[in-house]
mmCIF file of C-alpha atoms in Angstrom:
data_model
loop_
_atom_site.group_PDB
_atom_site.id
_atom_site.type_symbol
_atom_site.label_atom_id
_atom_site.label_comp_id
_atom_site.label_asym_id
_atom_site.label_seq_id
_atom_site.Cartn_x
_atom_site.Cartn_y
_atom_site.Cartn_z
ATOM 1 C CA UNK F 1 -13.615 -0.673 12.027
ATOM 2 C CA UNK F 2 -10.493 0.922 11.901
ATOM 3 C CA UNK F 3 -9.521 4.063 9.482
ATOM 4 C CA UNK F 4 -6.853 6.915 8.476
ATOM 5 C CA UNK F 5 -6.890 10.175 7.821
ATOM 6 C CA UNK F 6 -4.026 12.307 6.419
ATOM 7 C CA UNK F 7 -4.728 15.849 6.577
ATOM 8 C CA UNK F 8 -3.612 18.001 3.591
ATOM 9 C CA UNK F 9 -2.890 15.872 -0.088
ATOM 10 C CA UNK F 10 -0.380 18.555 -0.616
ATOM 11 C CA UNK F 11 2.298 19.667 1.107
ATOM 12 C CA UNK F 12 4.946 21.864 0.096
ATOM 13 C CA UNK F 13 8.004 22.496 1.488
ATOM 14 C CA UNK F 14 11.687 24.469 1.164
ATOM 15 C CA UNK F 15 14.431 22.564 1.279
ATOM 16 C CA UNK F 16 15.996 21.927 4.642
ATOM 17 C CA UNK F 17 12.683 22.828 6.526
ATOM 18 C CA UNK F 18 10.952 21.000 8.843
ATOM 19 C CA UNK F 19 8.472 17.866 7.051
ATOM 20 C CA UNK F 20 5.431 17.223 9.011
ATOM 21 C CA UNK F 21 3.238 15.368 6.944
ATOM 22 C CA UNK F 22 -0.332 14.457 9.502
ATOM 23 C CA UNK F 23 -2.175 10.885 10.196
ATOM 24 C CA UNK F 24 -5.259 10.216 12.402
ATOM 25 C CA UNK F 25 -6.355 6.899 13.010
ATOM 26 C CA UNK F 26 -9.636 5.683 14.490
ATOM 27 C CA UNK F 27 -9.269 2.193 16.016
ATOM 28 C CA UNK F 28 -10.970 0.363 18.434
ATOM 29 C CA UNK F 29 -8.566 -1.707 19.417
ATOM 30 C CA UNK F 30 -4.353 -0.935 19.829
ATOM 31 C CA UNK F 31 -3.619 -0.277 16.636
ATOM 32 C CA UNK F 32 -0.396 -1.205 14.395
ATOM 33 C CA UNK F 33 0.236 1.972 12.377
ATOM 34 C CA UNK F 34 2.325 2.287 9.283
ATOM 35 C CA UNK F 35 4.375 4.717 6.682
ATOM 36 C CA UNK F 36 4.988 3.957 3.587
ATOM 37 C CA UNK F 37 6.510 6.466 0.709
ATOM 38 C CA UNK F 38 6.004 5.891 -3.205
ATOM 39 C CA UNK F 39 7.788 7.413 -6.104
ATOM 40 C CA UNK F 40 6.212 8.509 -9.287
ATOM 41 C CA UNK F 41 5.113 4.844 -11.474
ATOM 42 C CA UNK F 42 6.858 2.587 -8.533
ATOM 43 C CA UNK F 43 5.753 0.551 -5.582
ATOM 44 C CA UNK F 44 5.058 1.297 -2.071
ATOM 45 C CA UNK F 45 8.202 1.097 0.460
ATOM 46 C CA UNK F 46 8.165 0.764 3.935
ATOM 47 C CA UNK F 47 9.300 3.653 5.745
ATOM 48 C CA UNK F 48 8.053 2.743 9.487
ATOM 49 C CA UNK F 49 6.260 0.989 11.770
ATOM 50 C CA UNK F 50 4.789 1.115 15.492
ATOM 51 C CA UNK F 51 3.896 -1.803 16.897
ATOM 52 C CA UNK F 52 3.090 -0.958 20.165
ATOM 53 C CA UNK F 53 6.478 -0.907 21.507
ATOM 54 C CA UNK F 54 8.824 2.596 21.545
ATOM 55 C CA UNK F 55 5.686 5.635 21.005
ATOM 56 C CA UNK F 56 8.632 7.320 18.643
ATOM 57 C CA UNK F 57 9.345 5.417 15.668
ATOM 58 C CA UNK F 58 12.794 5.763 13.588
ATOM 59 C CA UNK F 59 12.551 4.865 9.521
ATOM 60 C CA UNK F 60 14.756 4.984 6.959
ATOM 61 C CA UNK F 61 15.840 8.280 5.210
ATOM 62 C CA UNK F 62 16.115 9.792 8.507
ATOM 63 C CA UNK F 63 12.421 10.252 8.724
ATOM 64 C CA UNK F 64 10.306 9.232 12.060
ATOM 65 C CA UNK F 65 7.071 9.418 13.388
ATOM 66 C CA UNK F 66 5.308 9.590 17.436
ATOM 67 C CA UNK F 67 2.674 7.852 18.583
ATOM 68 C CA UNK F 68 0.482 10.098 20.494
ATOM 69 C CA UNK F 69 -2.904 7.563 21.629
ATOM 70 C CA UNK F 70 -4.430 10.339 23.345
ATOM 71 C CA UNK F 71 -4.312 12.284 20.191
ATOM 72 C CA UNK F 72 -5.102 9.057 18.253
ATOM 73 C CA UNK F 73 -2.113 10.644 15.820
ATOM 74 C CA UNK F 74 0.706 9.034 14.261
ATOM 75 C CA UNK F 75 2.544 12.156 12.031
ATOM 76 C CA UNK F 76 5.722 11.875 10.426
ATOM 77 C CA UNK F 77 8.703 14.474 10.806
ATOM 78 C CA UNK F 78 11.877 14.801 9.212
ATOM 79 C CA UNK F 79 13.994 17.762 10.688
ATOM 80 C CA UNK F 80 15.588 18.692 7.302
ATOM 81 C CA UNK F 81 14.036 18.212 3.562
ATOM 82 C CA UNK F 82 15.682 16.833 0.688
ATOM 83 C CA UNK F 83 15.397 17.393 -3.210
ATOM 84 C CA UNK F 84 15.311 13.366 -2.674
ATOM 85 C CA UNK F 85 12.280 12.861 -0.314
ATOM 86 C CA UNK F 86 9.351 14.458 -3.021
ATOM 87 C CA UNK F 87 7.294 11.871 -3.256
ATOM 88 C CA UNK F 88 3.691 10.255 -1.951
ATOM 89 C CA UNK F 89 3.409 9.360 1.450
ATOM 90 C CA UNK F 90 0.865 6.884 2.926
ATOM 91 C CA UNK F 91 -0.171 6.465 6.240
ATOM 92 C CA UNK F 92 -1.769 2.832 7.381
ATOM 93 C CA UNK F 93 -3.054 1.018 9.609
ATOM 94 C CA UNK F 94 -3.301 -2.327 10.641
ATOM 95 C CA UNK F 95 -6.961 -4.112 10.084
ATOM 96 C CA UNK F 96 -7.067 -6.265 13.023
ATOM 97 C CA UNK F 97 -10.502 -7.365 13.092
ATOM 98 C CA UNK F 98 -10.324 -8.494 9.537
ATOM 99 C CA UNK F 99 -7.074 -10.796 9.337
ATOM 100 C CA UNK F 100 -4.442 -7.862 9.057
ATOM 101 C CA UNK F 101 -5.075 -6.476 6.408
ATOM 102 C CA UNK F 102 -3.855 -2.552 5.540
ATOM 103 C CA UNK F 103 -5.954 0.271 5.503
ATOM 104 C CA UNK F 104 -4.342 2.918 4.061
ATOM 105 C CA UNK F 105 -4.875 6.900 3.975
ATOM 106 C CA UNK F 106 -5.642 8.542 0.540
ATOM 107 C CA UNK F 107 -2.128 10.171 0.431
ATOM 108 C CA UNK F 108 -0.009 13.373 0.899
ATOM 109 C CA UNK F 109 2.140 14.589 -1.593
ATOM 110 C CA UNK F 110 5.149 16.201 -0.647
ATOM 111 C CA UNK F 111 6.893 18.651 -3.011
ATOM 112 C CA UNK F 112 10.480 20.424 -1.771
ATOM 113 C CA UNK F 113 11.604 23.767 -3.369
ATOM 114 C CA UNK F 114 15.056 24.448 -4.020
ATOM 115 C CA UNK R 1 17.689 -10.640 -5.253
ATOM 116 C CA UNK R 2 14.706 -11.573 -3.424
ATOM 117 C CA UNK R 3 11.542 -9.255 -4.766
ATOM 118 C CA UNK R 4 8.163 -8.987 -6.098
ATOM 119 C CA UNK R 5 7.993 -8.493 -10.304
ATOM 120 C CA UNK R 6 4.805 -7.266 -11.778
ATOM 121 C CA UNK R 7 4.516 -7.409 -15.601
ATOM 122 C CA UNK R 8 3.560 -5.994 -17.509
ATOM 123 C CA UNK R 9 4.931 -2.200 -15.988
ATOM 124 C CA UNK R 10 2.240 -0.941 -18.792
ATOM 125 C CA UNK R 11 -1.166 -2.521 -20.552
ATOM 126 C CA UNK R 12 -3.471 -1.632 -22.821
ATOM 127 C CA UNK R 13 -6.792 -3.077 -23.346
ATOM 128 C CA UNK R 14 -10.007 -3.038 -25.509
ATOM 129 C CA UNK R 15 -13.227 -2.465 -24.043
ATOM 130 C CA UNK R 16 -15.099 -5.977 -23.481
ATOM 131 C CA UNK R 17 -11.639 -7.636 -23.066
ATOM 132 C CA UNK R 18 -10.314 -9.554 -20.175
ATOM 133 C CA UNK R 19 -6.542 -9.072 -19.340
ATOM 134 C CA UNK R 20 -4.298 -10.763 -16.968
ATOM 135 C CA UNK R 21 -1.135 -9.055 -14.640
ATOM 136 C CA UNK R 22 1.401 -11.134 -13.259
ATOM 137 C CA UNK R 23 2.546 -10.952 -10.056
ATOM 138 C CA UNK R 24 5.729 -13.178 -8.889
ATOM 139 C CA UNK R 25 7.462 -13.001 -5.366
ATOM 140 C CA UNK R 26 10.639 -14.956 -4.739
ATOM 141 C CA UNK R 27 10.312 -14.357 -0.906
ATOM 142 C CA UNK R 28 8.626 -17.036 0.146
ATOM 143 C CA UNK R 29 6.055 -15.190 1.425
ATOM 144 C CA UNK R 30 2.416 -16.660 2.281
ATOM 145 C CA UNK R 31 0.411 -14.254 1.934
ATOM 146 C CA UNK R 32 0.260 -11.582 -1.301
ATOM 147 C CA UNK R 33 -2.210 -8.873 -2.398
ATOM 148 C CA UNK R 34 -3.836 -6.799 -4.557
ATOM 149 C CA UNK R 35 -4.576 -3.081 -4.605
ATOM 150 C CA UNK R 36 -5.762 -1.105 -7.012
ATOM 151 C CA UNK R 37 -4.202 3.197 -6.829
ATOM 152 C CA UNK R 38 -6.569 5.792 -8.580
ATOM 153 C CA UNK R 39 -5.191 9.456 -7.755
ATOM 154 C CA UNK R 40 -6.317 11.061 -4.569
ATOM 155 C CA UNK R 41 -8.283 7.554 -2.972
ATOM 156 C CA UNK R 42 -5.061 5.928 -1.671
ATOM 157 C CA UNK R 43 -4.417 2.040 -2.318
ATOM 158 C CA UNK R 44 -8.054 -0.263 -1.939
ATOM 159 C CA UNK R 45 -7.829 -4.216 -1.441
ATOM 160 C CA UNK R 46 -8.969 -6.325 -4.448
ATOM 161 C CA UNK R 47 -8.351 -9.841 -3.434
ATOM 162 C CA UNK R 48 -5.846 -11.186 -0.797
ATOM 163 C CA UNK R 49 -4.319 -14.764 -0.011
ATOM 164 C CA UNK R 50 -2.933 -15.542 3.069
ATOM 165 C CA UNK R 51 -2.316 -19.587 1.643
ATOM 166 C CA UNK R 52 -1.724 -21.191 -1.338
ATOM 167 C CA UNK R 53 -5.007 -22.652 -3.409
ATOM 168 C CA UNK R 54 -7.217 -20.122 -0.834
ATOM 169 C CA UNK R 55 -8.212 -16.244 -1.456
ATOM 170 C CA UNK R 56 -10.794 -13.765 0.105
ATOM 171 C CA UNK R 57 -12.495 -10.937 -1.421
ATOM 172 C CA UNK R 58 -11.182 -7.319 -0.321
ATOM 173 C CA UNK R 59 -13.161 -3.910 -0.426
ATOM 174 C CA UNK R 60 -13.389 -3.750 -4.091
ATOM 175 C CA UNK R 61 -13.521 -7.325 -5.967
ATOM 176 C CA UNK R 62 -16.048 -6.620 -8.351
ATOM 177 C CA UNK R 63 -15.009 -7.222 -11.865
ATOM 178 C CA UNK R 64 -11.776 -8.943 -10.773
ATOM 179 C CA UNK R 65 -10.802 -12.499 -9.979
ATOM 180 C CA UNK R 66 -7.684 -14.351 -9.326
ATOM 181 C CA UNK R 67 -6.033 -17.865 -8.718
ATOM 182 C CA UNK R 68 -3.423 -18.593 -6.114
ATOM 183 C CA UNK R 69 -2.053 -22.177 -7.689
ATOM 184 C CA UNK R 70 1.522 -22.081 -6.611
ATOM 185 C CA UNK R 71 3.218 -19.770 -3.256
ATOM 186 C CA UNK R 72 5.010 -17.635 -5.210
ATOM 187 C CA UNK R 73 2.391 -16.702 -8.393
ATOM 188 C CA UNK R 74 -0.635 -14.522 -7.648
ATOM 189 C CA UNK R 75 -2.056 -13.525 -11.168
ATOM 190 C CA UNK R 76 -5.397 -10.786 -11.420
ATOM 191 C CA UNK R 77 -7.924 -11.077 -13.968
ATOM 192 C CA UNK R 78 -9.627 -7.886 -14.450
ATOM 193 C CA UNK R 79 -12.746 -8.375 -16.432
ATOM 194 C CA UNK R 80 -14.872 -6.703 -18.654
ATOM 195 C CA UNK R 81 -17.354 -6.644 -15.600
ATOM 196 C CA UNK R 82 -14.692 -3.945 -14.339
ATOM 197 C CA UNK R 83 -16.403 -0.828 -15.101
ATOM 198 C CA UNK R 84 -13.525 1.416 -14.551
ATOM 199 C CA UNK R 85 -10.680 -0.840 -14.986
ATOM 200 C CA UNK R 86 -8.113 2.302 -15.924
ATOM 201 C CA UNK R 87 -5.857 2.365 -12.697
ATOM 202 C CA UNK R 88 -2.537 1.779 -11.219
ATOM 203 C CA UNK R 89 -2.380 -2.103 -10.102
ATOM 204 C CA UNK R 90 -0.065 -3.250 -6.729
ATOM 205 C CA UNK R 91 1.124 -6.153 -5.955
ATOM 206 C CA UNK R 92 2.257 -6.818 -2.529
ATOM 207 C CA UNK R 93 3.277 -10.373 -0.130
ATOM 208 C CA UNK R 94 4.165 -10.699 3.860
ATOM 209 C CA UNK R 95 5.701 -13.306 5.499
ATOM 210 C CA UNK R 96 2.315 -14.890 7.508
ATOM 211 C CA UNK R 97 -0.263 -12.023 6.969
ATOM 212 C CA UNK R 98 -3.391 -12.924 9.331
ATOM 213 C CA UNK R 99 -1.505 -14.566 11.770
ATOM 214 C CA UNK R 100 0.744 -11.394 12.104
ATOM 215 C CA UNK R 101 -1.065 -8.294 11.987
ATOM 216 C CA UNK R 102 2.688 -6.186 12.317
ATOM 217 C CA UNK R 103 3.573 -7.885 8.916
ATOM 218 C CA UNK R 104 5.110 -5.313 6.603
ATOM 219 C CA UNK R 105 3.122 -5.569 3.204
ATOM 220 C CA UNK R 106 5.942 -5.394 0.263
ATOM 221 C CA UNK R 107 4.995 -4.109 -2.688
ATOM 222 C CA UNK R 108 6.077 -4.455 -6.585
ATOM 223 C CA UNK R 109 6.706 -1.902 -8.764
ATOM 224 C CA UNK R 110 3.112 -2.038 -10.535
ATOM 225 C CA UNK R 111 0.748 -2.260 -13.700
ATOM 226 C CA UNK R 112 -0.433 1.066 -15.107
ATOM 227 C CA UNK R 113 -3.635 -0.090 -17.072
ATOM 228 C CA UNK R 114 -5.240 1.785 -19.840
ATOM 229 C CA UNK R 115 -8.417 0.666 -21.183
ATOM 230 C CA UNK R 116 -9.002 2.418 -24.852
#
């Protein structure tokens, strides 16, 4: 069965310094992996997806993420942090032995000083 | 503006009650979900439907049930067989679900419910 982990629930960062916010999958089979960011009290939005095509992944809000199958890792960067991107971020992946459904990671929140 | 509504955005209920959320998607999407949020465990499937009039129990359906009657309605019960019913409540649809396992899950804005 397939699985995430994000490493670290909190990460904290300056503004305009690197984000690198971490996701391990396990999967037996390819997987389809997934990023999705929440604000406080709202719903999940997609940020990207790989789905086995390009191993580097562009999103929205200039954030992207690699995916690295030898390192079973899929972590998101953004070169420069904004007030804007504090929020939860989810990593996921796709269930395929169980109709496609999403397992997701427990979370990381991302704070940004001033 | 095509989108997924949840109502209510916050509920309160008794002990021993049951209480229903709404969930309405104007996308025409097949399939929707249901995930319930508690701080620092991620999202966890309640129920999903990948057709109208058919559903399938997720990781955590105990205490919970819910009707698919029309494509575009996708109401959850929660029980009072829910122990721990106090949680954040998503909503989310994709265009084919199973038959697509790429399909991007959208989500609503949620139900915060409080159980007194």
């Amino acid at each position: 069965a397939q699985s995430v982990t994000q490493l670290g629930s909190h990460v904290s960062v300056s503004e305009g310094a690197l984000v690198l916010l971490r996701c391990n999958y396990s999967s037996s089979v390819p997987p389809y992996l997934f990023w999705y960011v929440q604000y406080p009290n709202q719903g999940l939005q997609l940020l990207l997806k790989y789905t086995s095509a390009a191993t580097l992944v562009k999103g929205i809000n200039g954030f992207e993420a690699e995916f690295k199958k030898s390192e079973t890792s899929f972590h998101l960067t953004k070169p420069s942090a904004h007030m804007s991107d504090a929020a939860e971020y989810f990593c996921a992946v796709s269930d395929r032995g169980s109709q496609g459904n999403l397992i997701f990671g427990k979370g990381t929140k991302l704070s940004v000083k001033p | 503006d095509g989108g997924i509504t949840q109502s209510p955005k916050y509920l309160f209920r008794k002990e021993g009650q049951n209480v229903t959320l709404s969930c309405e998607q104007n996308l025409n999407h097949d399939a929707m979900y249901w995930y319930r949020q508690d701080p620092g465990q991620g999202l966890r499937l309640i129920y999903y439907s990948q057709i109208v009039n058919d559903f399938q129990k997720g990781d955590i359906a105990e205490g919970y049930s819910v009707s698919r009657e029309k494509k575009e309605s996708f109401p959850l019960t929660v029980t009072s067989a829910q122990k721990n019913p106090t949680a954040f409540y998503l909503c989310a649809s994709s265009i084919e679900g199973a038959l697509l396992s790429t399909d991007t899950q959208y989500f609503g804005p949620g139900t915060r419910l409080t159980v007194l």
